[in-house]
Amino acid sequence: MIIKLKHMKKKTLAILIVLTGFLISCSQPGEKVPNDAQASSDTGHFQNPVLGGDYPDPSIVRVGSDFYMTHSSFDYYPGLLVWHSTDLINWKRISHALHEYVGSVWAPDLIKHQDTYYIYFPAGGTNWVVTAESPEGPWSDPVDLNLPGFIDPGHVVDDEGNRFLYLSKGYIIKLTDDGLATEGDPVHNYDGWEFPESWSTECFCLESPKSTVKDGYYHLIVAEGGTAGPATSHMVVSARSKSPYGPFENSPYNPIVHTESRNERWWSQGHGTLVDDVDGNWWILYHGYEKHFHTLGRQTLMLPVEWTEDDWFRVPEGVNSSDEIPIPSGEKSEKAIGLSDDFSGDELGLQWQFFKLYEPSRVALDGGALVLRGEGNSFDESSPLLVNSSDKKYEVHVEYTLDEGVTAGLCLFYNEQGNMRIAVNSERFTVYNQKNAKIREENRLGDHGFLRILNDGNEVSFYFSADGEDWERVERTIEASGFHHNVFGEFLSLRAGIYAFGEGQVRFDNFVYKTL
C-alpha cells in the first residue's frame, strides 16, 4: 500500500497505524478488546472508543492545553454533561450545563467566544443557548433563541467578528453580538453532498453542521445519511467557502468518515467535529455504533486528520477506526471516576441522570447512602436514576433498605417501552421484561437486602442476596440485543440504574458498576 502525505513525519505515522491495524486484524478470537480508549505508555497508542457508552454528537473545543467536550443528552437530566481532558484520551466529568427540563436535547455545539463559554442546542422544537464563565459552571438558565424548525446549531464567526449559527437542512442565521438572540431569517446556503443512490442509508438528512475556520476558508462539516438504520447509513461530509454564506465547494475526499461495510467493527459512523492539539496535529471526533452492541448507543470515536497541500482535510489513507492509533500530544489527563458510587459526597455524582421526570428533590444523601423517595404508584410513573453503561459485559449491584409500602429495584432501562428490571417490596421479588412480570419469588429477606444484575454480552440475569456475597438467581435470563433505536426509537441506550415508587422511600447503599 502506498500512502502519500504532505510531510515525512505524517507518512511515518500513517504507516505505523497501518501496520498496527494489520496486527490487530490477526489477533486470535477471544482476545479482550477494550471498550473505552486504552493508552499504553509502552506503545503510545489508543484504540477506539475514546468514550465508551452512549456519548453521541460530540462537540469539542480546545482552550490552550485544555479540551472540553459535550454531547447530546436527550431526555436524561441534568443534561449536557461537560468533560475535560488534556490528552483527548482520558476524560473527566466536570459539570452539567442544563438543570431545567426543556425537552430532548440533541446535537449541541460547545464553543468559547471571547471570555464566555456557550452551548447551543436544539430541544423541544426550538433552539437554546446556555453560557458560563468556566466550563465547570455555574451555567446560566437556558435562553430560547425562538428558532423553530431546525436542529443541530453550529456556531461560526467571520473575519469581521460577526456571529452566525449554521443550521440543519443547509441554512445559516445571524446572531446578535452577545450570541443570545438571532437577527433576521434563516438563509439557505448549502445543498449538501449527493452520495450515490445505490448506497444503503437511512435518509439524506443534511444535519449537524460544525465549523472550522482555517487559512481563509470556512470549512463546513456536516452529517448525512441518517444516524441509525443500516450499518452504512451515517457519514461525515465536508465543504468549504470563503464566506459563511457560501457558495460552498464539496470536498474531493467526501465522505471523510463512513462505514463502508457491515463487516466493520464500527457502524453508522458520522457527525464529526475537528480539533487541533498543542503540537498542531488535527483530529476528528465523531460517533458510531459497535457491531452487535447497539444497546450501548453511539460511542465517541476519534481519528487523525491531515491537511492537503490545497487546503482540504482528510483521514490519512489506510487509517481505520478499529486500528490502534498513536496517542495525541499533551500531558496525560486524569481519567473520569467510574460509574460506581458509595454516596459519600455532598452532592449526587455527575454520572447520575434522571429520565424525563426530572425531580432532584426526590434524592437526598444521608450518611453515605442515597435516599430515593417513591414516585407514583407504578414503575411507569417513576423516573429511574441511571448511569451510562459503557461495557459489553458488566454487573451492577446495590444494597437496599425499604420503607413499608414502597417498591424498589435495579434496572436496565432504554425507555418506558423497552426495559428490564428486578423489583422488591415487602412481599416478593419480581423480574420484569418490559411490562411483563416474568417470574416472582417470595421476599424472605424482609426490608433489607441486595440486588444484582449481570449483563453478559446482552444476556441479562437477575439476583438477590441477604449479605451481598451469596447470591440467589431468579431463574430467568433475558436476551437484550434488541433494546436500541432501530427497535424502540429515541436514539437512546440501555442504561443501568435504580428506581423507587409507591409510598415511602428507599435507602440505597454502595452502588457498584463492575466491568467483566
Coordinates of C-alpha atoms in Angstrom, one line a residue:
M1 CA 0.0 0.0 0.0
I2 CA 1.4 3.4 -1.0
I3 CA 0.5 6.4 1.3
K4 CA 1.2 9.9 0.0
L5 CA 1.2 12.5 2.8
K6 CA 2.3 16.1 3.0
H7 CA 5.2 15.6 5.4
M8 CA 7.5 12.7 6.1
K9 CA 6.5 12.8 9.8
K10 CA 2.9 12.1 8.8
K11 CA 3.9 9.4 6.4
T12 CA 5.7 7.6 9.1
L13 CA 2.7 8.0 11.4
A14 CA 0.3 6.6 8.8
I15 CA 2.5 3.6 8.0
L16 CA 2.8 2.8 11.7
I17 CA -1.0 3.0 12.0
V18 CA -1.5 0.6 9.1
L19 CA 1.0 -1.9 10.5
T20 CA -0.6 -1.9 13.9
G21 CA -4.0 -2.2 12.4
F22 CA -2.8 -5.3 10.5
L23 CA -1.5 -6.9 13.7
I24 CA -4.9 -6.3 15.4
S25 CA -6.7 -7.9 12.5
C26 CA -4.6 -11.0 13.0
S27 CA -5.4 -11.3 16.8
Q28 CA -6.9 -14.6 18.0
P29 CA -10.6 -14.9 18.7
G30 CA -11.5 -14.3 22.3
E31 CA -8.8 -11.7 23.0
K32 CA -10.2 -8.8 25.0
V33 CA -11.0 -5.6 23.1
P34 CA -11.2 -2.6 25.5
N35 CA -14.4 -0.7 25.3
D36 CA -13.0 2.7 26.2
A37 CA -9.8 4.3 24.9
Q38 CA -6.7 2.5 26.3
A39 CA -3.5 4.4 26.2
S40 CA -0.3 2.4 26.6
S41 CA 2.9 4.1 27.9
D42 CA 4.8 1.2 26.1
T43 CA 3.3 1.5 22.7
G44 CA 1.9 5.1 22.8
H45 CA -1.3 4.0 21.1
F46 CA -5.0 4.1 21.8
Q47 CA -8.0 2.1 20.5
N48 CA -11.5 3.5 19.9
P49 CA -13.8 4.4 21.6
V50 CA -12.3 7.3 23.4
L51 CA -15.6 7.4 25.4
G52 CA -17.4 4.0 25.7
G53 CA -21.1 4.2 26.1
D54 CA -23.8 6.5 24.7
Y55 CA -21.9 9.7 24.0
P56 CA -23.1 10.8 20.6
D57 CA -22.8 14.0 18.6
P58 CA -19.5 15.1 20.2
S59 CA -18.7 18.9 20.3
I60 CA -15.3 19.8 21.4
V61 CA -13.3 23.0 21.9
R62 CA -9.6 23.5 22.8
V63 CA -8.6 26.3 25.1
G64 CA -4.8 26.4 25.5
S65 CA -3.8 22.9 26.5
D66 CA -7.3 22.0 27.8
F67 CA -10.0 20.3 25.8
Y68 CA -13.7 20.5 26.7
M69 CA -16.5 18.3 25.2
T70 CA -20.2 17.7 25.5
H71 CA -22.7 15.5 23.7
S72 CA -26.4 15.0 23.0
S73 CA -28.1 14.3 26.4
F74 CA -31.7 13.6 25.1
D75 CA -34.2 13.1 27.9
Y76 CA -31.5 12.4 30.6
Y77 CA -31.4 15.2 33.2
P78 CA -29.5 17.0 34.4
G79 CA -28.3 17.4 30.8
L80 CA -25.3 18.5 28.8
L81 CA -22.6 16.7 30.7
V82 CA -19.3 18.6 30.1
W83 CA -16.0 16.7 30.1
H84 CA -12.4 17.9 30.4
S85 CA -9.1 16.4 29.1
T86 CA -5.6 17.4 28.3
D87 CA -4.8 14.5 26.0
L88 CA -8.0 13.7 24.1
I89 CA -7.9 10.1 25.5
N90 CA -8.7 10.4 29.2
W91 CA -11.8 12.4 30.1
K92 CA -13.2 13.6 33.4
R93 CA -16.7 14.8 34.1
I94 CA -16.7 18.4 35.4
S95 CA -20.3 19.8 35.2
H96 CA -23.8 19.6 33.9
A97 CA -24.8 22.6 31.9
L98 CA -28.6 22.1 31.9
H99 CA -30.7 21.8 35.0
E100 CA -34.1 22.7 33.6
Y101 CA -36.2 20.3 31.6
V102 CA -36.8 21.8 28.1
G103 CA -37.3 18.6 26.1
S104 CA -35.0 16.0 24.4
V105 CA -31.6 17.6 23.9
W106 CA -30.0 16.8 20.5
A107 CA -26.6 17.7 18.9
P108 CA -25.1 20.7 20.9
D109 CA -22.2 23.0 20.0
L110 CA -19.8 23.9 22.7
I111 CA -17.7 27.0 21.9
K112 CA -15.7 29.7 23.6
H113 CA -16.2 33.3 22.3
Q114 CA -14.1 36.0 23.9
D115 CA -14.3 35.3 27.7
T116 CA -17.6 33.2 27.7
Y117 CA -18.4 29.6 27.0
Y118 CA -21.6 28.9 25.1
I119 CA -23.5 25.7 24.4
Y120 CA -26.1 26.0 21.6
F121 CA -28.5 23.1 21.3
P122 CA -32.0 22.1 20.0
A123 CA -34.7 20.8 22.3
G124 CA -38.5 20.9 22.5
G125 CA -39.0 22.1 18.9
T126 CA -36.7 25.2 19.2
N127 CA -33.1 26.1 19.8
W128 CA -31.4 27.3 23.0
V129 CA -28.2 28.6 24.5
V130 CA -26.6 28.4 27.9
T131 CA -23.5 30.3 29.0
A132 CA -20.8 30.2 31.7
E133 CA -17.5 31.9 32.5
S134 CA -16.0 28.5 33.1
P135 CA -16.8 25.0 31.7
E136 CA -17.1 23.9 35.3
G137 CA -20.0 26.2 35.7
P138 CA -22.2 27.5 37.1
W139 CA -24.1 27.6 33.8
S140 CA -26.9 30.0 33.1
D141 CA -30.6 29.2 32.7
P142 CA -31.4 28.2 29.1
V143 CA -32.2 31.1 26.7
D144 CA -34.8 30.4 24.0
L145 CA -33.5 31.6 20.6
N146 CA -37.0 31.3 19.2
L147 CA -35.7 29.3 16.3
P148 CA -38.2 26.5 15.5
G149 CA -37.9 24.1 12.5
F150 CA -34.2 23.5 12.7
I151 CA -31.9 21.3 14.7
D152 CA -28.1 21.0 15.5
P153 CA -26.9 24.6 15.5
G154 CA -23.2 25.2 14.8
H155 CA -21.5 28.5 15.8
V156 CA -19.2 30.4 13.4
V157 CA -17.6 33.8 13.5
D158 CA -16.5 35.6 10.3
D159 CA -13.3 37.7 9.9
E160 CA -15.1 40.9 11.0
G161 CA -16.4 39.4 14.3
N162 CA -20.0 38.7 13.2
R163 CA -21.5 35.7 14.7
F164 CA -23.8 33.1 13.0
L165 CA -25.4 29.7 13.5
Y166 CA -25.2 27.1 10.9
L167 CA -28.5 25.0 11.0
S168 CA -29.8 21.7 9.7
K169 CA -31.0 21.4 6.1
G170 CA -28.2 23.8 4.9
Y171 CA -29.3 27.1 6.5
I172 CA -27.5 29.9 8.3
I173 CA -28.8 32.7 10.6
K174 CA -27.0 35.7 12.0
L175 CA -26.7 36.1 15.8
T176 CA -26.6 39.3 17.9
D177 CA -23.2 40.3 19.2
D178 CA -23.9 38.7 22.6
G179 CA -24.9 35.4 21.0
L180 CA -28.2 35.3 22.9
A181 CA -30.6 36.1 20.1
T182 CA -30.9 35.8 16.3
E183 CA -31.2 38.6 13.7
G184 CA -33.3 38.2 10.5
D185 CA -34.5 35.0 9.0
P186 CA -32.5 31.8 8.2
V187 CA -30.9 31.8 4.7
H188 CA -30.2 28.7 2.7
N189 CA -26.5 28.4 1.9
Y190 CA -25.7 24.7 1.3
D191 CA -27.2 21.8 -0.6
G192 CA -25.1 19.1 0.8
W193 CA -23.1 16.4 -1.0
E194 CA -25.0 13.9 -3.1
F195 CA -23.9 10.5 -2.2
P196 CA -24.6 7.6 -4.7
E197 CA -28.2 6.4 -4.7
S198 CA -27.0 2.8 -4.5
W199 CA -25.6 3.4 -1.0
S200 CA -27.7 1.8 1.8
T201 CA -28.6 4.7 4.1
E202 CA -31.5 5.7 6.4
C203 CA -32.2 9.1 4.6
F204 CA -30.4 12.1 3.1
C205 CA -30.7 14.0 6.4
L206 CA -28.4 17.0 6.0
E207 CA -27.7 18.0 9.6
S208 CA -25.2 18.6 12.4
P209 CA -23.2 21.4 10.8
K210 CA -20.0 22.3 12.6
S211 CA -17.4 25.0 11.6
T212 CA -13.7 25.1 11.4
V213 CA -12.1 28.3 10.0
K214 CA -8.6 27.8 8.7
D215 CA -6.3 29.5 6.2
G216 CA -9.0 31.8 4.8
Y217 CA -11.6 29.0 4.4
Y218 CA -14.8 28.3 6.3
H219 CA -14.9 24.6 6.5
L220 CA -18.4 23.2 7.0
I221 CA -18.5 19.7 8.5
V222 CA -22.0 18.0 8.3
A223 CA -23.6 14.7 8.8
E224 CA -25.6 12.9 6.1
G225 CA -27.2 9.5 5.6
G226 CA -29.2 9.2 8.9
T227 CA -27.8 8.4 12.3
A228 CA -29.1 4.9 12.7
G229 CA -30.7 2.3 10.4
P230 CA -28.3 0.2 8.2
A231 CA -24.6 -0.1 9.1
T232 CA -23.6 2.1 6.2
S233 CA -26.0 4.9 6.9
H234 CA -24.2 7.7 8.6
M235 CA -21.2 9.7 7.3
V236 CA -19.1 12.9 7.7
V237 CA -19.2 15.3 4.8
S238 CA -17.1 18.4 4.3
A239 CA -17.4 21.6 2.1
R240 CA -15.6 24.9 2.2
S241 CA -16.2 28.5 1.2
K242 CA -14.6 32.0 1.5
S243 CA -17.8 33.2 3.2
P244 CA -20.1 31.7 5.9
Y245 CA -22.9 32.3 3.4
G246 CA -21.2 30.3 0.6
P247 CA -21.1 29.3 -2.1
F248 CA -19.7 26.0 -0.8
E249 CA -17.5 23.6 -2.7
N250 CA -17.7 20.0 -1.7
S251 CA -14.5 18.2 -0.6
P252 CA -13.0 15.8 -3.1
Y253 CA -12.4 13.5 -0.1
N254 CA -16.0 13.0 0.8
P255 CA -17.1 11.2 2.7
I256 CA -14.5 12.0 5.3
V257 CA -15.7 9.2 7.6
H258 CA -18.1 6.4 6.6
T259 CA -18.8 2.8 7.4
E260 CA -18.4 1.0 4.0
S261 CA -19.4 -2.5 5.1
R262 CA -21.3 -4.2 7.9
N263 CA -18.3 -6.4 8.3
E264 CA -16.6 -3.5 10.1
R265 CA -16.5 -3.2 13.9
W266 CA -18.0 0.4 13.9
W267 CA -21.3 1.0 12.2
S268 CA -23.2 4.3 11.3
Q269 CA -20.1 6.4 11.8
G270 CA -20.8 10.1 11.4
H271 CA -21.3 13.6 12.9
G272 CA -17.7 14.9 13.2
T273 CA -16.0 17.8 14.9
L274 CA -12.4 18.9 14.2
V275 CA -9.9 19.9 16.8
D276 CA -6.2 20.5 16.9
D277 CA -3.8 19.6 19.7
V278 CA -0.9 21.6 21.2
D279 CA 1.5 20.4 18.6
G280 CA -0.6 21.4 15.7
N281 CA -1.9 17.9 14.8
W282 CA -5.5 17.6 13.9
W283 CA -8.2 15.1 14.9
I284 CA -11.8 14.4 14.2
L285 CA -14.2 13.2 16.9
Y286 CA -17.4 11.6 15.9
H287 CA -19.7 8.7 16.9
G288 CA -20.6 5.2 15.8
Y289 CA -22.4 2.1 17.0
E290 CA -20.4 -1.0 17.8
K291 CA -21.4 -4.0 15.7
H292 CA -23.8 -6.3 17.7
F293 CA -23.9 -3.8 20.6
H294 CA -26.4 -1.0 19.5
T295 CA -27.6 -1.3 23.2
L296 CA -24.5 0.8 24.2
G297 CA -25.7 3.7 22.0
R298 CA -23.4 5.8 19.8
Q299 CA -19.9 5.9 21.2
T300 CA -17.4 8.7 20.8
L301 CA -14.6 7.8 18.4
M302 CA -11.5 9.7 17.1
L303 CA -9.2 9.6 14.1
P304 CA -6.2 11.7 13.0
V305 CA -6.7 14.2 10.3
E306 CA -4.2 15.6 7.7
W307 CA -4.4 18.8 5.7
T308 CA -3.5 18.5 2.0
E309 CA -1.4 21.0 0.0
D310 CA -4.6 22.5 -1.5
D311 CA -6.1 23.1 2.0
W312 CA -8.6 20.2 2.2
F313 CA -8.6 17.8 5.2
R314 CA -9.0 14.0 5.2
V315 CA -8.3 11.0 7.3
P316 CA -4.9 9.5 6.2
E317 CA -5.2 6.7 3.7
G318 CA -5.3 3.3 5.4
V319 CA -6.3 4.5 8.8
N320 CA -9.4 2.9 10.2
S321 CA -11.4 3.4 13.4
S322 CA -10.7 -0.1 14.6
D323 CA -6.9 0.4 14.4
E324 CA -4.5 1.1 17.2
I325 CA -3.6 4.8 16.7
P326 CA -0.7 6.8 18.1
I327 CA -1.9 9.0 21.0
P328 CA -2.2 12.8 20.6
S329 CA 0.2 15.2 22.1
G330 CA -0.4 16.7 25.5
E331 CA 0.1 16.0 29.2
K332 CA -1.7 12.8 30.3
S333 CA -5.1 13.7 31.7
E334 CA -6.9 12.4 34.8
K335 CA -9.5 9.8 33.8
A336 CA -13.1 10.0 34.9
I337 CA -14.3 8.5 38.1
G338 CA -16.1 5.3 37.2
L339 CA -19.9 4.7 37.5
S340 CA -19.8 3.1 41.0
D341 CA -20.9 5.4 43.9
D342 CA -20.6 4.9 47.6
F343 CA -22.8 8.1 48.1
S344 CA -20.3 9.6 50.5
G345 CA -20.3 13.0 48.7
D346 CA -22.4 16.1 49.5
E347 CA -24.0 16.1 46.1
L348 CA -25.2 13.4 43.6
G349 CA -22.3 12.3 41.4
L350 CA -22.1 13.6 37.8
Q351 CA -22.6 10.0 36.5
W352 CA -26.3 10.0 37.5
Q353 CA -29.2 11.3 35.5
F354 CA -33.0 11.0 35.7
F355 CA -35.1 10.1 32.7
K356 CA -37.7 12.7 31.6
L357 CA -39.3 13.2 35.0
Y358 CA -36.5 15.4 36.4
E359 CA -37.2 15.8 40.1
P360 CA -33.9 16.2 42.0
S361 CA -35.9 16.9 45.2
R362 CA -36.6 13.1 45.3
V363 CA -32.9 12.5 46.2
A364 CA -31.1 13.1 49.5
L365 CA -27.6 12.0 50.5
D366 CA -27.6 10.8 54.1
G367 CA -24.7 9.3 56.0
G368 CA -23.1 7.5 53.0
A369 CA -26.4 6.5 51.4
L370 CA -28.7 7.7 48.7
V371 CA -32.3 8.1 49.9
L372 CA -34.8 8.0 47.0
R373 CA -38.4 8.9 47.5
G374 CA -41.0 6.8 45.8
E375 CA -42.8 8.5 42.9
G376 CA -46.3 7.4 41.6
N377 CA -47.9 4.0 42.0
S378 CA -46.1 2.1 39.3
F379 CA -42.7 1.9 37.5
D380 CA -44.1 3.9 34.6
E381 CA -44.8 6.8 36.9
S382 CA -41.4 6.8 38.5
S383 CA -38.3 8.2 36.8
P384 CA -35.3 5.9 37.3
L385 CA -31.9 7.2 38.2
L386 CA -29.4 6.0 35.6
V387 CA -25.7 5.7 34.8
N388 CA -24.4 5.4 31.2
S389 CA -23.4 1.8 30.9
S390 CA -20.2 1.6 28.8
D391 CA -19.2 -2.1 28.5
K392 CA -20.3 -5.2 26.7
K393 CA -20.0 -7.3 29.9
Y394 CA -20.7 -5.8 33.3
E395 CA -22.6 -6.3 36.5
V396 CA -24.3 -3.8 38.9
H397 CA -25.4 -4.4 42.4
V398 CA -26.7 -2.3 45.3
E399 CA -27.8 -2.6 48.9
Y400 CA -31.3 -1.5 49.8
T401 CA -33.4 -0.8 52.9
L402 CA -37.2 -0.4 52.3
D403 CA -39.9 1.5 53.9
E404 CA -43.3 -0.3 54.1
G405 CA -45.4 0.5 51.1
V406 CA -42.6 1.2 48.6
T407 CA -41.2 -0.8 45.8
A408 CA -37.5 -0.5 44.9
G409 CA -35.4 -2.0 42.1
L410 CA -32.4 -2.3 39.9
C411 CA -33.0 -1.9 36.2
L412 CA -31.5 -1.9 32.7
F413 CA -33.5 0.9 31.1
Y414 CA -33.9 2.0 27.4
N415 CA -37.2 3.8 27.7
E416 CA -40.7 3.2 29.0
Q417 CA -41.4 0.5 26.4
G418 CA -38.0 -1.1 26.4
N419 CA -36.6 -2.1 29.8
M420 CA -36.0 -5.0 32.2
R421 CA -35.7 -4.9 36.0
I422 CA -35.8 -6.7 39.3
A423 CA -38.2 -5.3 41.8
V424 CA -38.6 -5.9 45.6
N425 CA -41.3 -4.9 48.0
S426 CA -42.3 -6.3 51.4
E427 CA -44.0 -9.3 49.7
R428 CA -41.9 -10.5 46.7
F429 CA -39.1 -10.2 44.2
T430 CA -40.3 -9.8 40.6
V431 CA -38.3 -9.8 37.4
Y432 CA -39.9 -7.8 34.5
N433 CA -39.2 -7.8 30.8
Q434 CA -40.7 -4.5 29.7
K435 CA -44.2 -4.5 31.4
N436 CA -44.5 -8.3 31.7
A437 CA -43.8 -9.9 35.1
K438 CA -41.7 -12.9 34.1
I439 CA -41.1 -14.6 37.5
R440 CA -41.9 -14.0 41.1
E441 CA -40.0 -15.1 44.3
E442 CA -41.2 -14.7 47.8
N443 CA -39.4 -12.0 49.7
R444 CA -37.7 -14.0 52.5
L445 CA -35.3 -11.1 53.4
G446 CA -37.6 -8.6 54.9
D447 CA -36.9 -4.9 54.4
H448 CA -33.1 -5.2 53.8
G449 CA -31.0 -7.0 51.2
F450 CA -29.0 -6.7 48.0
L451 CA -30.0 -6.7 44.3
R452 CA -27.7 -7.6 41.3
I453 CA -28.0 -7.6 37.5
L454 CA -25.4 -9.4 35.3
N455 CA -25.2 -8.3 31.6
D456 CA -23.1 -10.9 29.9
G457 CA -22.9 -9.7 26.3
N458 CA -26.6 -8.8 26.1
E459 CA -27.7 -11.9 28.1
V460 CA -29.1 -10.5 31.3
S461 CA -29.7 -12.3 34.6
F462 CA -31.1 -11.2 38.0
Y463 CA -30.1 -12.0 41.6
F464 CA -30.9 -11.1 45.2
S465 CA -28.9 -11.7 48.4
A466 CA -29.1 -11.3 52.2
D467 CA -25.5 -10.3 52.6
G468 CA -24.1 -9.3 49.1
E469 CA -21.9 -12.4 48.9
D470 CA -24.1 -15.4 48.5
W471 CA -26.5 -14.7 45.6
E472 CA -29.7 -16.4 44.7
R473 CA -30.5 -16.2 41.0
V474 CA -34.0 -15.5 39.8
E475 CA -34.4 -18.2 37.2
R476 CA -34.9 -16.2 34.0
T477 CA -32.4 -14.8 31.5
I478 CA -33.4 -12.0 29.1
E479 CA -31.8 -11.6 25.7
A480 CA -31.3 -7.8 25.3
S481 CA -29.6 -7.2 22.0
G482 CA -32.8 -5.6 20.5
F483 CA -33.0 -2.8 23.1
H484 CA -31.9 0.1 20.8
H485 CA -33.0 2.8 18.5
N486 CA -33.8 0.7 15.4
V487 CA -36.4 -1.1 17.6
F488 CA -37.6 1.4 20.1
G489 CA -36.7 4.8 18.6
E490 CA -35.5 7.9 20.5
F491 CA -31.7 7.5 19.9
L492 CA -31.0 6.2 23.5
S493 CA -29.1 3.4 25.0
L494 CA -29.6 0.6 27.6
R495 CA -28.5 2.1 30.9
A496 CA -28.2 0.7 34.4
G497 CA -29.9 2.3 37.4
I498 CA -32.1 2.3 40.5
Y499 CA -35.7 3.2 41.0
A500 CA -38.5 3.5 43.6
F501 CA -42.3 4.0 43.5
G502 CA -45.1 3.9 46.0
E503 CA -45.4 5.3 49.5
G504 CA -42.3 6.0 51.4
Q505 CA -38.6 5.9 50.4
V506 CA -35.7 3.5 49.8
R507 CA -32.2 3.8 51.2
F508 CA -29.6 2.7 48.7
D509 CA -26.0 1.9 49.8
N510 CA -22.9 1.4 47.7
F511 CA -24.0 1.1 44.1
V512 CA -21.3 -0.9 42.3
Y513 CA -20.8 -1.0 38.5
K514 CA -18.1 -3.5 37.6
T515 CA -16.7 -4.3 34.1
L516 CA -16.3 -8.0 33.5

